[in-house]
């Protein structure tokens, strides 16, 4: 097989939805090919290094390990984070990536310096980092708020504060800031269309770039102009599920022996290889009627990828249905991200109480503090079914308050090392889709026995404080309790109570209320909680916390068809903030308690500070566009963000754009076991600006919280110590982090899916948009009505030409619009950061793709 043979022409196997995946060697690849050996097919990929050599190489520092991220826009580019936090290490081409998939933990060997990548000095080279998963133009920004769900992560009180940081996690690490930031360094190509010539202006004028290195040999350049490149020599852990959705096609060469045995599977996600699948697994009439399956989605599992093949070997798992339909697409997303949505196994269900209706035994009641007569209530989205948390607030004779956070006692039902515990630990989190929830625990627990439903006795774990009206904590108590919630309020009900403090609510305006408590008593408790929460919140920001709220999209669905009928930006209001403050307070209190009691076994949640390299890029960018932002700490960042914008109509929009940019250098918050991390300073939570934090308040939908409940119980002497050793706790923490990231991504993709269908069914949609970043032939906008981010390409607009330049350091595009009537002048439009434009979103006719087009500016 000569060298040209290994460069299979991608056109031979046409792939739907653009793009294709063959191991065409890139410049980086050609230098590290294996030498051919006689008598067998030449290898395309290098054999993996023996395990012992890998261990030795890592110990000696000759090899580097890290999570692989593949650029979703350019699948031949991959990256791993540099261990020292500087610029990512670049893996150039499919061959150098050596069959590893996105998310895998890989071991790489640096290539010689002459093969390193030369980059330009102003940080504008778009190719130096992986694209942030959420920078893909088709990707939406916010996570959709679940409809018939509980508090999805998108609005769960104890997550919102971190939402940006957990949830900005794309297969991220050092995301791709360059894409949005100034890009003056890519070679500027001329727009050579006839229009440009006719209009008499060059499409693009290149700006002078005298500051770049003129030398092509990387060995002669200082390191600041170089990006290290590497090749994958080993896969330590296959984190990618190896499942993908895509389409099947007959092979192109009808005379080949393969044609009679195999079909070609082409994944929708171009970061996954195309794969040969057995015709025996394809539908029986596929060979005779392939056109019937051109729009049929299949799930394929990658089972092997040989060294001598451009293509992987796959196994078709199942046919999902038509592309572009909600259920097939949703099932595909769940399978790709390894979400277990199967029925709970019988052995797990046998762990649940078998005699129903279930009642609390007198023996159990005797062990608990009885709070059933107290005024305790839940505040949740109106559609929530899994009610994890309840609140109480009682005025004391001395003018102070007794405030309680009461959390479902899931660990009473889910005992350590049972079959149910095993399933829950594997699922690790409930997954919130737009139209449904994939629960972590069986519905009997989620929606009945653990859910704090009104007027039902329920087992809880409570944190109670004595607080002053200004929110100063005087005393704290933890313990197992039993409650009976008196009403299930929605955020809307609580908001209405806050906004109308003197209103007398009639019973018809609220859900059913327990006869033990009056509406007035509940109203007063909500108002008192609100006032205390305001003090707590104000103090948190004085103490240096940071909050980055991104726009979140919510949908209204047709009752019958389940199709999206409308969509709107979710409003985060005082009632949400009230719940959030007390959840944060409880989580911090429990973190201190379990760490004091079990310094080696505590499961906490840390949030590392932003990545230095990306933060520096962002600082440079803010200087370029004249924004005065103080990046010293989380607190100063928060202050800058809230003071920079003025008060005009569009100050909010400018804030959204910056919030979006600021969230990019942020890292994910992570669960960890204290016994495995020596340095206590690493336990800090950057965004909250606190030394210890954990998750305690959502055990129905997060497994980390179940472990925390067990630790808390043991710390109070209410149960025996947890059986897990610190290493096992750390393994579970890692798994919870992985599943959290996957569920976050699935949630985003579910919202993407519904929004794309909404554009298809209800579009074209018009909206104002604000420019977030300017490139030399395109620009990115935040569509304000829907919170989605799109890229607008100059060559898709009716322009005579366009012109890119830097004004000072600020990138600017001038668009020359074609006149509508012959006698009119061409209309120039200047596009720079924060420019307000009008856009139209239209469906592309390909399933689930839509474009943003710029509306012609008015002449006034």
mmCIF file of N, CA and C in Angstrom, residues 190-191 193-205 799-803 814-817 826:
data_model
loop_
_atom_site.group_PDB
_atom_site.id
_atom_site.type_symbol
_atom_site.label_atom_id
_atom_site.label_comp_id
_atom_site.label_asym_id
_atom_site.label_seq_id
_atom_site.Cartn_x
_atom_site.Cartn_y
_atom_site.Cartn_z
ATOM 1 N N UNK A 190 -8.676 37.754 0.370
ATOM 2 C CA UNK A 190 -9.478 38.764 -0.316
ATOM 3 C C UNK A 190 -10.785 38.151 -0.761
ATOM 4 N N UNK A 191 -11.835 38.938 -0.671
ATOM 5 C CA UNK A 191 -13.113 38.503 -1.194
ATOM 6 C C UNK A 191 -13.089 38.798 -2.680
ATOM 7 N N UNK A 193 -15.143 38.034 -5.046
ATOM 8 C CA UNK A 193 -16.383 37.913 -5.821
ATOM 9 C C UNK A 193 -16.478 39.064 -6.812
ATOM 10 N N UNK A 194 -17.285 38.835 -7.848
ATOM 11 C CA UNK A 194 -17.504 39.880 -8.854
ATOM 12 C C UNK A 194 -18.061 41.127 -8.181
ATOM 13 N N UNK A 195 -18.924 40.897 -7.150
ATOM 14 C CA UNK A 195 -19.545 42.037 -6.478
ATOM 15 C C UNK A 195 -18.482 42.972 -5.933
ATOM 16 N N UNK A 196 -17.461 42.356 -5.337
ATOM 17 C CA UNK A 196 -16.434 43.188 -4.711
ATOM 18 C C UNK A 196 -15.729 44.022 -5.781
ATOM 19 N N UNK A 197 -15.454 43.353 -6.928
ATOM 20 C CA UNK A 197 -14.762 44.090 -8.002
ATOM 21 C C UNK A 197 -15.667 45.193 -8.515
ATOM 22 N N UNK A 198 -16.930 44.814 -8.746
ATOM 23 C CA UNK A 198 -17.862 45.795 -9.297
ATOM 24 C C UNK A 198 -18.007 46.978 -8.349
ATOM 25 N N UNK A 199 -18.018 46.674 -7.081
ATOM 26 C CA UNK A 199 -18.196 47.748 -6.099
ATOM 27 C C UNK A 199 -16.953 48.600 -5.970
ATOM 28 N N UNK A 200 -15.863 48.125 -6.541
ATOM 29 C CA UNK A 200 -14.658 48.933 -6.544
ATOM 30 C C UNK A 200 -13.927 48.957 -5.218
ATOM 31 N N UNK A 201 -14.307 48.062 -4.282
ATOM 32 C CA UNK A 201 -13.531 48.043 -3.037
ATOM 33 C C UNK A 201 -13.056 46.618 -2.802
ATOM 34 N N UNK A 202 -11.890 46.536 -2.229
ATOM 35 C CA UNK A 202 -11.398 45.191 -1.931
ATOM 36 C C UNK A 202 -12.259 44.618 -0.822
ATOM 37 N N UNK A 203 -12.486 43.336 -0.893
ATOM 38 C CA UNK A 203 -13.326 42.718 0.141
ATOM 39 C C UNK A 203 -12.724 42.890 1.514
ATOM 40 N N UNK A 204 -11.447 42.664 1.625
ATOM 41 C CA UNK A 204 -10.815 42.771 2.935
ATOM 42 C C UNK A 204 -9.475 43.450 2.741
ATOM 43 N N UNK A 205 -9.171 44.415 3.594
ATOM 44 C CA UNK A 205 -7.828 44.987 3.561
ATOM 45 C C UNK A 205 -7.056 44.407 4.716
ATOM 46 N N UNK A 799 -23.474 41.675 0.187
ATOM 47 C CA UNK A 799 -22.543 42.793 0.353
ATOM 48 C C UNK A 799 -21.786 43.044 -0.948
ATOM 49 N N UNK A 800 -21.412 44.282 -1.163
ATOM 50 C CA UNK A 800 -20.462 44.577 -2.246
ATOM 51 C C UNK A 800 -19.068 44.148 -1.796
ATOM 52 N N UNK A 801 -18.852 44.239 -0.516
ATOM 53 C CA UNK A 801 -17.551 43.846 0.028
ATOM 54 C C UNK A 801 -17.533 44.137 1.514
ATOM 55 N N UNK A 802 -16.421 43.837 2.133
ATOM 56 C CA UNK A 802 -16.291 44.137 3.555
ATOM 57 C C UNK A 802 -14.826 44.364 3.846
ATOM 58 N N UNK A 803 -14.562 44.989 4.964
ATOM 59 C CA UNK A 803 -13.224 45.482 5.220
ATOM 60 C C UNK A 803 -12.936 45.306 6.701
ATOM 61 N N UNK A 814 -16.134 46.575 8.493
ATOM 62 C CA UNK A 814 -17.071 47.477 7.817
ATOM 63 C C UNK A 814 -17.727 46.689 6.686
ATOM 64 N N UNK A 815 -19.048 46.612 6.732
ATOM 65 C CA UNK A 815 -19.796 45.884 5.696
ATOM 66 C C UNK A 815 -20.346 46.910 4.707
ATOM 67 N N UNK A 816 -20.144 46.649 3.431
ATOM 68 C CA UNK A 816 -20.699 47.529 2.396
ATOM 69 C C UNK A 816 -21.896 46.807 1.767
ATOM 70 N N UNK A 817 -23.099 47.225 2.158
ATOM 71 C CA UNK A 817 -24.313 46.546 1.679
ATOM 72 C C UNK A 817 -24.610 46.933 0.235
ATOM 73 N N UNK A 826 -24.283 52.683 -1.727
ATOM 74 C CA UNK A 826 -24.032 51.508 -0.880
ATOM 75 C C UNK A 826 -24.078 51.955 0.590
#
